[in-house]
Coordinates of C-alpha atoms in Angstrom, one line a residue:
M55 CA -7.8 -19.2 -20.3
P56 CA -8.9 -20.8 -16.6
T57 CA -9.3 -18.3 -13.6
D58 CA -7.0 -17.0 -12.0
I59 CA -8.1 -19.8 -8.8
E60 CA -8.0 -22.8 -11.2
I61 CA -4.4 -22.1 -12.2
A62 CA -3.5 -21.9 -8.4
Q63 CA -4.9 -24.9 -7.6
S64 CA -3.7 -26.6 -10.9
V65 CA 0.5 -26.0 -9.7
S66 CA 2.6 -28.3 -7.6
L67 CA 3.9 -25.6 -5.3
R68 CA 7.1 -26.6 -3.5
P69 CA 7.5 -27.4 0.1
I70 CA 8.2 -24.2 1.6
G71 CA 10.9 -25.6 3.1
E72 CA 13.0 -25.5 -0.6
I73 CA 11.6 -22.1 -0.9
A74 CA 13.8 -21.1 2.2
A75 CA 16.7 -23.2 1.4
H76 CA 16.8 -21.1 -2.2
L77 CA 16.3 -17.6 0.0
G78 CA 20.0 -18.7 1.8
L79 CA 18.0 -19.0 5.2
E80 CA 18.7 -22.0 8.0
D81 CA 16.7 -23.9 9.5
D82 CA 16.2 -22.4 12.6
E83 CA 15.3 -19.3 10.8
W84 CA 12.1 -20.4 9.8
E85 CA 8.5 -21.8 11.3
P86 CA 6.2 -23.2 8.2
Y87 CA 2.3 -22.7 8.7
G88 CA 1.7 -25.7 6.7
R89 CA 3.3 -26.8 3.3
T90 CA 3.8 -23.5 1.8
K91 CA 4.0 -20.8 3.6
A92 CA 6.3 -20.2 7.1
K93 CA 7.6 -16.9 9.2
V94 CA 11.3 -15.7 9.9
T95 CA 12.5 -15.9 13.0
L96 CA 12.8 -12.6 15.1
E97 CA 16.0 -13.8 16.0
A98 CA 16.5 -14.5 12.5
L99 CA 15.6 -10.8 11.6
Q100 CA 17.7 -9.8 14.0
R101 CA 21.9 -11.1 12.6
R102 CA 20.0 -10.6 9.2
L103 CA 19.4 -6.8 9.2
T104 CA 23.2 -6.3 11.0
Q105 CA 24.2 -7.3 7.2
P106 CA 24.5 -5.1 4.6
R107 CA 22.3 -5.0 1.4
I108 CA 23.7 -7.1 -1.6
G109 CA 20.7 -6.5 -3.7
R110 CA 19.0 -3.9 -5.9
L111 CA 15.3 -2.7 -5.6
I112 CA 13.1 -2.2 -8.3
Y113 CA 10.3 -0.8 -7.7
V114 CA 6.5 -1.0 -9.5
T115 CA 3.7 1.6 -9.9
A116 CA 1.5 2.3 -12.4
I117 CA -1.0 5.0 -14.0
T118 CA -4.0 6.1 -12.1
A119 CA -6.9 3.1 -11.7
T120 CA -9.1 3.3 -13.6
A121 CA -11.8 -0.2 -13.9
A122 CA -10.4 -1.5 -17.0
G123 CA -7.1 -2.6 -14.4
E124 CA -3.6 -2.1 -14.8
G125 CA -1.8 -5.1 -13.8
K126 CA 0.5 -3.5 -11.2
T127 CA 0.8 -6.3 -8.9
C128 CA 0.4 -8.6 -11.9
T129 CA 3.3 -7.3 -13.4
A130 CA 5.3 -7.7 -10.2
I131 CA 5.1 -10.7 -9.8
G132 CA 5.3 -11.5 -13.4
L133 CA 8.5 -9.4 -13.7
T134 CA 9.9 -11.6 -11.3
Q135 CA 9.0 -14.5 -12.8
G136 CA 11.3 -13.0 -15.6
L137 CA 13.9 -12.3 -14.0
G138 CA 14.2 -16.4 -13.1
K139 CA 13.5 -17.1 -16.6
V140 CA 16.8 -15.0 -17.6
G141 CA 19.1 -16.6 -15.0
R142 CA 18.6 -13.8 -12.3
Q143 CA 17.7 -14.5 -8.6
A144 CA 14.9 -12.0 -8.0
T145 CA 12.1 -12.3 -4.8
V146 CA 9.1 -10.0 -4.8
C147 CA 7.7 -8.0 -1.4
L148 CA 3.5 -7.3 -1.7
R149 CA 1.7 -6.3 0.9
E150 CA -1.4 -8.8 2.0
P151 CA -5.1 -8.5 0.8
S152 CA -7.7 -6.8 2.7
L153 CA -11.1 -8.6 2.7
G154 CA -12.8 -5.4 2.4
P155 CA -11.4 -5.6 -1.8
T156 CA -11.0 -9.4 -1.4
F157 CA -15.2 -9.4 -1.1
G158 CA -16.1 -6.0 -2.5
I159 CA -15.0 -4.5 -6.3
K160 CA -11.3 -5.1 -6.8
G161 CA -11.0 -9.2 -6.0
G162 CA -8.0 -10.7 -4.5
A163 CA -4.1 -8.9 -4.2
A164 CA -1.9 -12.0 -5.0
G165 CA -1.4 -11.2 -8.9
G166 CA -3.8 -12.8 -11.7
G167 CA -3.4 -15.4 -14.7
Y168 CA -0.1 -17.4 -14.5
A169 CA 1.4 -14.5 -12.8
Q170 CA 0.4 -15.3 -9.1
V171 CA 2.0 -15.6 -5.6
V172 CA 0.8 -19.6 -3.9
P173 CA -1.2 -20.0 -1.9
M174 CA -3.6 -17.9 -3.9
E175 CA -6.6 -19.1 -1.6
E176 CA -4.9 -18.3 1.6
I177 CA -3.1 -15.5 1.2
N178 CA -6.9 -13.6 0.1
L179 CA -8.1 -15.2 3.4
H180 CA -6.8 -14.4 6.4
F181 CA -3.4 -16.1 5.4
T182 CA -1.4 -16.3 8.8
G183 CA -3.2 -13.7 10.6
D184 CA -1.5 -10.9 10.6
I185 CA -4.3 -8.3 9.4
H186 CA -6.2 -9.6 12.3
A187 CA -4.0 -9.3 15.3
V188 CA -3.5 -5.6 13.9
G189 CA -7.0 -5.2 13.9
T190 CA -7.5 -6.7 17.8
A191 CA -4.2 -5.1 18.7
H192 CA -6.0 -1.5 17.4
N193 CA -9.6 -2.4 19.3
L194 CA -8.0 -3.2 22.4
L195 CA -6.8 0.3 22.5
A196 CA -10.4 1.8 22.0
A197 CA -11.5 -0.5 24.5
V198 CA -9.4 1.0 27.3
I199 CA -10.0 4.4 26.0
D200 CA -13.4 3.8 26.8
N201 CA -13.1 2.1 29.9
H202 CA -10.4 4.6 31.4
L203 CA -13.7 7.5 30.3
S204 CA -15.9 5.5 32.7
K205 CA -13.7 4.5 36.0
G206 CA -13.1 8.0 37.0
N207 CA -11.3 9.7 33.7
A208 CA -8.0 10.2 35.5
L209 CA -6.5 11.6 32.6
R210 CA -9.4 13.9 32.0
I211 CA -9.9 12.8 28.0
D212 CA -12.0 14.9 26.8
P213 CA -14.9 12.0 25.3
N214 CA -15.0 14.6 22.2
R215 CA -12.2 14.6 21.9
V216 CA -10.9 10.4 22.0
V217 CA -9.7 10.7 18.1
W218 CA -8.4 6.9 18.3
R219 CA -11.7 5.4 16.5
R220 CA -12.2 1.6 16.1
V221 CA -11.1 -0.8 12.9
M222 CA -12.2 -3.6 11.2
D223 CA -11.1 -5.2 8.3
M224 CA -14.7 -5.1 5.4
N225 CA -15.9 -2.9 4.1
D226 CA -18.8 -2.0 5.5
R227 CA -20.1 1.6 5.5
E228 CA -22.9 2.0 8.0
L229 CA -20.5 1.5 10.8
R230 CA -18.5 5.8 9.3
Q231 CA -20.4 6.8 12.5
V232 CA -21.6 5.3 15.3
V233 CA -22.5 5.9 18.7
V234 CA -21.1 3.6 21.6
G235 CA -22.5 3.8 24.6
L236 CA -26.1 3.7 24.6
G237 CA -27.9 2.4 27.8
G238 CA -26.6 3.8 30.9
P239 CA -23.6 4.1 33.0
A240 CA -23.1 0.7 33.0
N241 CA -22.3 0.5 29.4
G242 CA -20.1 3.7 29.6
V243 CA -19.6 7.0 28.8
V244 CA -21.8 7.9 25.4
R245 CA -20.2 9.7 22.4
E246 CA -19.5 10.0 18.8
T247 CA -17.5 7.4 17.2
G248 CA -16.5 5.2 14.1
F249 CA -15.0 2.4 12.1
D250 CA -12.1 2.4 9.5
I251 CA -11.5 0.0 7.3
T252 CA -8.2 -2.4 9.4
V253 CA -5.7 -1.7 6.8
A254 CA -6.1 2.1 7.3
S255 CA -5.2 1.7 10.6
E256 CA -1.7 3.1 12.3
V257 CA -1.1 0.1 13.6
M258 CA -0.9 -1.3 10.4
A259 CA 1.3 1.5 9.4
I260 CA 3.7 1.0 12.1
L261 CA 4.1 -2.5 12.0
C262 CA 5.4 -2.0 8.1
L263 CA 7.8 0.4 9.4
A264 CA 8.8 -0.4 12.7
D265 CA 12.5 -2.3 12.1
S266 CA 12.5 -4.0 15.5
I267 CA 10.2 -4.9 18.6
T268 CA 11.6 -2.2 20.8
D269 CA 11.1 0.3 17.9
L270 CA 7.0 -1.2 17.1
K271 CA 6.4 -0.6 21.0
E272 CA 8.0 2.5 21.4
R273 CA 6.2 4.1 18.2
L274 CA 2.5 2.2 19.3
G275 CA 3.1 4.1 23.0
R276 CA 3.8 7.5 20.6
M277 CA 0.0 7.5 19.2
L278 CA -2.4 10.3 19.7
V279 CA -5.5 8.5 21.2
A280 CA -7.4 11.7 22.1
Y281 CA -7.3 15.3 24.0
T282 CA -7.7 16.4 27.4
Y283 CA -10.8 19.6 28.6
E284 CA -7.0 21.1 28.7
G285 CA -6.6 20.8 24.9
E286 CA -3.2 18.7 26.0
P287 CA -2.3 15.4 23.4
V288 CA -3.0 11.7 25.2
Y289 CA -1.0 9.3 24.0
A290 CA -1.3 5.4 24.0
R291 CA 1.8 5.1 26.2
D292 CA 0.1 7.2 29.0
L293 CA -3.1 4.4 29.2
G294 CA -0.3 2.1 29.5
V295 CA -1.3 -0.3 27.0
H296 CA 1.4 -0.2 24.2
G297 CA 3.2 -3.1 25.2
A298 CA 0.3 -4.9 25.4
M299 CA -0.6 -4.3 21.7
A300 CA 2.9 -5.8 21.6
A301 CA 2.6 -8.3 22.5
L302 CA -0.6 -8.7 20.1
L303 CA 1.5 -8.5 17.4
R304 CA 4.9 -9.9 18.2
D305 CA 4.1 -13.3 15.5
A306 CA 2.5 -10.5 12.9
F307 CA 5.8 -9.0 12.8
R308 CA 7.2 -11.3 11.8
P309 CA 7.3 -11.7 7.6
N310 CA 5.8 -14.1 5.9
L311 CA 7.7 -16.7 3.2
V312 CA 5.5 -17.4 0.3
Q313 CA 6.1 -18.2 -3.4
T314 CA 5.2 -17.2 -7.1
L315 CA 3.2 -19.9 -9.5
E316 CA 7.2 -20.0 -10.4
G317 CA 8.9 -21.4 -7.4
Q318 CA 10.8 -17.7 -7.1
P319 CA 11.0 -16.4 -2.9
A320 CA 7.9 -14.1 -2.4
F321 CA 7.8 -12.2 1.5
V322 CA 4.2 -11.2 2.0
H323 CA 3.6 -8.8 5.0
G324 CA 1.8 -5.8 6.7
G325 CA -0.9 -4.2 4.2
P326 CA -2.0 -0.4 4.3
F327 CA -4.0 0.5 1.2
A328 CA -1.8 3.3 -0.2
N329 CA -5.1 5.6 -1.1
I330 CA -5.9 6.1 2.5
A331 CA -2.2 4.7 4.2
H332 CA 0.8 4.7 2.3
G333 CA 0.2 1.7 0.6
N334 CA 3.8 0.3 0.9
N335 CA 4.6 -3.8 2.3
S336 CA 6.8 -4.2 5.3
I337 CA 10.3 -2.3 5.0
L338 CA 11.4 -5.4 7.3
A339 CA 10.4 -8.0 4.1
T340 CA 12.5 -5.5 2.1
E341 CA 14.8 -5.3 3.6
L342 CA 15.6 -9.0 3.9
A343 CA 14.6 -9.6 0.9
L344 CA 17.4 -6.8 0.2
R345 CA 20.0 -8.8 2.0
L346 CA 18.9 -12.5 1.1
S347 CA 18.8 -12.0 -3.4
E348 CA 20.5 -10.2 -5.5
L349 CA 16.9 -8.0 -7.0
V350 CA 14.2 -7.3 -4.7
V351 CA 10.8 -6.3 -6.9
T352 CA 7.9 -5.0 -4.1
E353 CA 5.1 -2.6 -5.6
G354 CA 3.2 0.1 -4.0
G355 CA -0.6 0.3 -4.1
F356 CA -2.6 2.4 -6.7
G357 CA -0.7 5.1 -9.0
A358 CA 3.1 6.6 -8.6
D359 CA 1.0 9.4 -6.7
L360 CA -0.3 7.5 -4.2
G361 CA 1.9 4.8 -3.4
A362 CA 5.4 5.2 -4.6
E363 CA 5.5 9.4 -3.6
K364 CA 4.9 7.9 -0.3
F365 CA 7.6 5.4 -0.5
F366 CA 10.1 7.8 -2.1
D367 CA 9.1 10.6 0.9
I368 CA 7.9 8.4 4.2
V369 CA 9.4 5.3 3.6
H370 CA 13.4 6.3 2.5
G371 CA 13.2 9.2 5.0
Y372 CA 12.8 6.3 7.9
T373 CA 15.3 3.9 6.5
G374 CA 17.4 4.9 3.4
L375 CA 15.4 2.8 1.6
T376 CA 16.0 3.7 -2.8
P377 CA 14.7 2.0 -5.6
D378 CA 17.1 1.6 -8.4
V379 CA 14.4 1.9 -10.5
V380 CA 11.1 2.1 -11.1
V381 CA 8.5 0.3 -13.3
L382 CA 5.3 2.5 -14.3
V383 CA 2.5 0.5 -15.2
A384 CA 0.1 0.9 -17.8
S385 CA -2.4 -0.8 -19.9
V386 CA -4.1 0.1 -23.6
R387 CA -7.5 -0.5 -21.7
A388 CA -7.1 1.8 -18.8
L389 CA -5.5 4.6 -20.9
H390 CA -8.5 4.6 -23.4
M391 CA -10.7 5.3 -20.2
H392 CA -8.6 8.7 -19.3
G393 CA -9.4 8.9 -22.9
G394 CA -12.5 9.3 -21.7
V395 CA -14.1 5.7 -23.4
S396 CA -17.0 3.8 -21.3
K397 CA -15.5 0.3 -19.7
R398 CA -17.6 -1.4 -21.9
E399 CA -15.6 -0.2 -25.0
V400 CA -11.8 0.1 -23.8
E401 CA -11.3 -3.6 -26.0
Q402 CA -12.1 -1.5 -28.9
A403 CA -9.2 0.4 -31.1
N404 CA -9.5 4.3 -30.0
P405 CA -6.4 5.7 -31.1
E406 CA -8.0 9.2 -30.2
A407 CA -8.9 8.1 -27.1
L408 CA -5.1 6.5 -26.9
L409 CA -4.0 9.6 -27.6
A410 CA -6.5 11.4 -25.5
G411 CA -5.5 9.6 -22.2
M412 CA -1.7 9.6 -23.2
P413 CA -1.5 13.1 -20.5
N414 CA -2.0 10.6 -17.4
L415 CA 1.1 8.2 -18.1
I416 CA 3.3 11.3 -19.3
R417 CA 2.1 13.2 -16.1
H418 CA 3.3 9.4 -14.0
I419 CA 6.2 9.2 -15.9
E420 CA 7.3 13.0 -14.9
N421 CA 6.8 12.5 -11.6
V422 CA 8.7 9.4 -11.1
Q423 CA 11.5 11.5 -13.0
R424 CA 11.3 14.1 -10.4
F425 CA 12.0 11.8 -8.0
G426 CA 15.6 11.4 -10.3
L427 CA 14.4 7.7 -10.7
P428 CA 15.1 5.9 -13.8
V429 CA 11.5 4.6 -14.9
V430 CA 10.6 1.2 -17.5
V431 CA 7.5 1.4 -18.7
A432 CA 5.6 -1.6 -19.2
I433 CA 2.2 -2.2 -20.6
N434 CA 0.3 -5.1 -19.4
R435 CA -1.0 -6.3 -22.2
F436 CA -4.3 -7.7 -23.1
P437 CA -5.1 -10.0 -26.2
T438 CA -8.4 -7.6 -27.5
D439 CA -5.1 -4.6 -27.7
A440 CA -4.1 -3.2 -31.5
P441 CA -0.9 -2.9 -33.1
E442 CA -0.6 0.4 -33.5
E443 CA -1.9 1.7 -30.3
L444 CA 0.8 -0.2 -28.7
E445 CA 3.7 1.6 -31.2
L446 CA 1.9 4.8 -30.2
I447 CA 2.5 4.3 -26.4
R448 CA 6.2 3.3 -27.8
T449 CA 6.5 6.5 -29.8
R450 CA 5.0 9.0 -26.9
C451 CA 7.8 7.0 -23.9
A452 CA 10.9 7.6 -27.0
E453 CA 10.0 10.9 -27.3
M454 CA 10.5 11.3 -23.2
G455 CA 13.9 9.2 -23.3
V456 CA 11.8 6.0 -21.8
P457 CA 12.2 2.2 -23.0
V458 CA 8.6 0.4 -23.2
A459 CA 8.7 -3.2 -23.0
L460 CA 5.6 -5.3 -23.1
S461 CA 4.4 -7.6 -20.6
D462 CA 2.0 -11.1 -20.7
V463 CA 3.0 -12.2 -17.6
V464 CA -0.9 -13.0 -17.3
A465 CA -1.3 -15.0 -20.2
R466 CA 2.1 -16.8 -19.9
G467 CA 3.8 -16.4 -16.4
G468 CA 8.0 -16.0 -16.2
E469 CA 8.2 -16.6 -20.5
G470 CA 5.7 -13.1 -20.7
G471 CA 7.7 -10.9 -18.5
V472 CA 11.1 -11.8 -20.2
E473 CA 11.0 -8.8 -22.7
L474 CA 10.5 -6.5 -19.3
A475 CA 13.0 -8.2 -17.7
A476 CA 15.7 -7.3 -20.0
A477 CA 14.5 -3.6 -20.3
V478 CA 14.3 -3.3 -16.9
L479 CA 18.2 -5.0 -16.2
D480 CA 19.4 -2.7 -18.8
A481 CA 18.3 0.1 -17.0
L482 CA 20.1 -0.9 -13.5
D483 CA 23.6 -1.3 -16.1
Q484 CA 22.6 1.9 -17.9
R485 CA 20.9 4.8 -16.2
P486 CA 22.7 5.1 -12.7
A487 CA 19.1 6.5 -10.0
D488 CA 19.7 9.6 -8.4
F489 CA 17.5 9.9 -5.6
R490 CA 16.1 13.0 -4.3
P491 CA 13.1 14.0 -2.2
L492 CA 9.8 15.7 -2.8
Y493 CA 10.3 17.9 -0.3
H494 CA 12.3 18.1 3.3
W495 CA 10.1 17.3 6.6
N496 CA 11.5 20.6 8.5
L497 CA 9.0 22.7 5.7
P498 CA 6.2 24.2 7.2
I499 CA 3.2 21.4 6.8
T500 CA 1.1 24.0 4.3
E501 CA 4.6 23.8 1.5
K502 CA 4.7 20.9 2.0
L503 CA 0.6 20.4 1.1
D504 CA 1.4 22.9 -1.0
R505 CA 4.2 20.7 -3.4
L506 CA 2.5 17.4 -3.4
A507 CA -0.4 19.3 -4.9
T508 CA 0.8 21.0 -7.7
Q509 CA 3.8 19.3 -8.5
I510 CA 2.2 15.4 -8.4
Y511 CA -1.0 16.2 -9.0
G512 CA -1.2 19.2 -10.8
A513 CA -3.2 21.4 -8.3
D514 CA -3.2 25.2 -9.0
G515 CA -2.7 25.0 -5.0
V516 CA -4.5 24.1 -1.6
E517 CA -7.7 24.4 -0.2
L518 CA -7.7 24.2 3.7
S519 CA -11.2 23.4 5.4
P520 CA -11.4 26.1 8.6
A521 CA -11.2 22.8 10.8
A522 CA -7.8 21.9 8.4
Q523 CA -6.4 24.9 9.6
K524 CA -7.2 24.6 13.1
Q525 CA -5.9 21.5 12.6
V526 CA -2.2 22.7 11.4
R527 CA -1.9 25.4 13.5
E528 CA -1.7 22.5 16.9
A529 CA -0.4 20.3 14.8
E530 CA 3.1 22.9 14.6
R531 CA 1.6 23.8 18.0
N532 CA 2.7 20.6 20.0
G533 CA 5.6 19.9 17.7
W534 CA 4.4 17.7 14.4
G535 CA 4.9 19.9 11.9
Q536 CA 8.7 18.5 10.8
L537 CA 6.2 15.1 10.5
P538 CA 5.9 13.9 6.3
L539 CA 3.1 14.3 4.8
C540 CA 0.7 11.3 3.7
V541 CA -2.5 12.7 1.8
A542 CA -5.4 10.7 2.0
K543 CA -7.1 11.1 -1.9
T544 CA -9.3 8.9 -4.5
Q545 CA -7.4 6.2 -6.4
H546 CA -9.1 7.6 -9.7
S547 CA -7.9 10.4 -10.0
L548 CA -4.3 12.9 -10.1
S549 CA -7.0 15.1 -8.4
D550 CA -9.4 14.5 -5.4
D551 CA -11.8 14.0 -7.5
P552 CA -13.1 10.7 -8.5
D553 CA -14.5 12.1 -12.1
L554 CA -12.6 13.8 -13.0
K555 CA -9.5 11.1 -15.5
G556 CA -6.1 11.9 -17.9
A557 CA -4.0 15.0 -16.3
P558 CA -6.7 17.0 -14.6
T559 CA -5.8 20.6 -14.6
G560 CA -7.7 23.9 -13.2
W561 CA -8.2 22.7 -9.9
K562 CA -7.6 22.9 -6.6
L563 CA -6.6 20.2 -3.3
R564 CA -9.5 20.4 -1.0
V565 CA -8.3 19.2 2.8
R566 CA -10.9 19.1 5.1
E567 CA -8.8 17.4 7.7
I568 CA -5.2 16.1 9.2
R569 CA -5.4 13.5 11.2
P570 CA -2.1 13.3 13.1
S571 CA -0.3 9.8 13.1
L572 CA 2.4 10.0 15.5
G573 CA 3.6 6.2 16.3
A574 CA 4.1 5.5 12.5
G575 CA 5.5 9.2 11.8
F576 CA 3.2 11.1 9.4
L577 CA 0.9 13.1 9.3
V578 CA -2.6 12.7 7.5
C579 CA -4.3 14.5 5.5
L580 CA -7.7 13.8 3.8
A581 CA -8.3 14.7 0.9
G582 CA -11.9 15.9 -1.4
D583 CA -14.0 13.0 0.0
V584 CA -12.1 10.3 0.4
M585 CA -13.6 7.4 3.6
T586 CA -11.0 5.6 5.5
M587 CA -14.2 2.8 5.2
P588 CA -15.2 1.9 2.0
G589 CA -18.5 0.2 1.0
L590 CA -19.3 -2.2 -0.5
P591 CA -20.8 -2.5 -4.1
T592 CA -24.3 -3.5 -5.7
H593 CA -22.4 -6.8 -6.2
P594 CA -20.1 -7.4 -4.2
A595 CA -17.3 -10.1 -5.4
A596 CA -18.4 -12.4 -2.2
E597 CA -21.1 -13.2 -4.4
R598 CA -19.1 -14.9 -6.4
V599 CA -17.2 -17.2 -4.2
D600 CA -17.9 -20.5 -2.4
I601 CA -16.4 -23.9 -1.1
D602 CA -18.0 -27.4 -1.5
A603 CA -18.0 -30.2 0.4
S604 CA -14.6 -31.4 -0.2
G605 CA -13.4 -27.4 1.1
R606 CA -12.4 -26.4 -2.6
I607 CA -12.7 -22.9 -3.0
T608 CA -13.8 -21.3 -5.6
G609 CA -15.0 -17.4 -7.5
L610 CA -11.9 -16.3 -5.2
F611 CA -10.0 -14.0 -8.3

């Protein structure tokens, strides 16, 4: 089978004007970025978002991530193509790839095989510059804070309590903790700080949650950046820079329109990670698609305990968006790993390991059902899957009353997604959603944390570090306690320990820090040893990427 990039480069893409017209966008509602990309205009957003939703929302999530691969993005794209094969109008909404994982371990995030969004190289490398705009806006605020400190500090900001760090869109562990201002007074105030990856920035979360330029600017102004010597909070608006930040984000705020390999519309907009941020594409893209398409497929990052839970408990609370059905992606290979098999052995039939790994799938099914949503399990099929193991998954899911469909979209594109499309359409017709969030926002912070830990992650409770206990009290004293929670934890386990596979029990969620993201409108709870700035592996994916004399890129996946 050709590589992902070879497949993407072999397809003749439709002009983006045809994709826009297929969606029903007028000529003055979009602007081209070359032949195959476009930005929706602000005027179109203002006009279209006043119209009623006509589409039904299909939410794609997955079991806990493993090195064997689950194929969630491929499935979301392939399902959209499969819906097209059965004559339904569908649009897919995805997040933008970060350069960190593109050049790290994971590779790009434009799908794979014959289930991709294109132009694949451009989407994975800079795209329309949105993530860079987020980083620039974020770092403008950081520069203004340090300038304020060195120019008299009229706000009496305590340099030891500046909570606004810097960002860059690359995995670079060396920048997790840094000292700035060295070299004398001319270079600013000496203090400790650090870098996060850009997609963990609160600015990125705001970009994905704001519903207008006015809302964007107001949310940017509400961001907590520091505390005074007296312990009072300092916000971005106090520094007078939130308007400039919004100006930098004007074009990034506009959704990007591209296409699948088979010509379905695709909005690729916003890129927060789900393990350290809220993990869903922009509400603007999803809301727009729901006003233009009969069916809208979107996906959340990592497992249902991360991106999906955050959509249900955060995004829904701000938008009212509720999925009509959830597709939960699993693979035989991944279930082998949850059953204790090494990555080297996942292709070998091993029913015992599969059954040992099934509790992870079952926990995720139960988690989705806890929100009152119908679920369809999609088995991302690999050539090495043993028929008897596929049947084991079907049988166990049938016992829970959950339909299962094979997804062969990587190898066969839309044709390989027809079975899944049929199962999803049947669920839409036969299994109405009765959505309910996990918790009410007005509950105490510790009670919300306990519900997440015990009911979603399977923990016995929560352990707050002394610092986190103090931050809980501070948040409640400042009136921030009624915000939803965005737990930042490992994506490799339902627990906060990446080495615990399956559905671990007998542990407690360790919360070490709570960071108020007041502009985004949630409290980030850092659990376990999760890092907001990832590092590179021994052999990063960047080693395989190259470009020839004609400008043709190779090695992306």
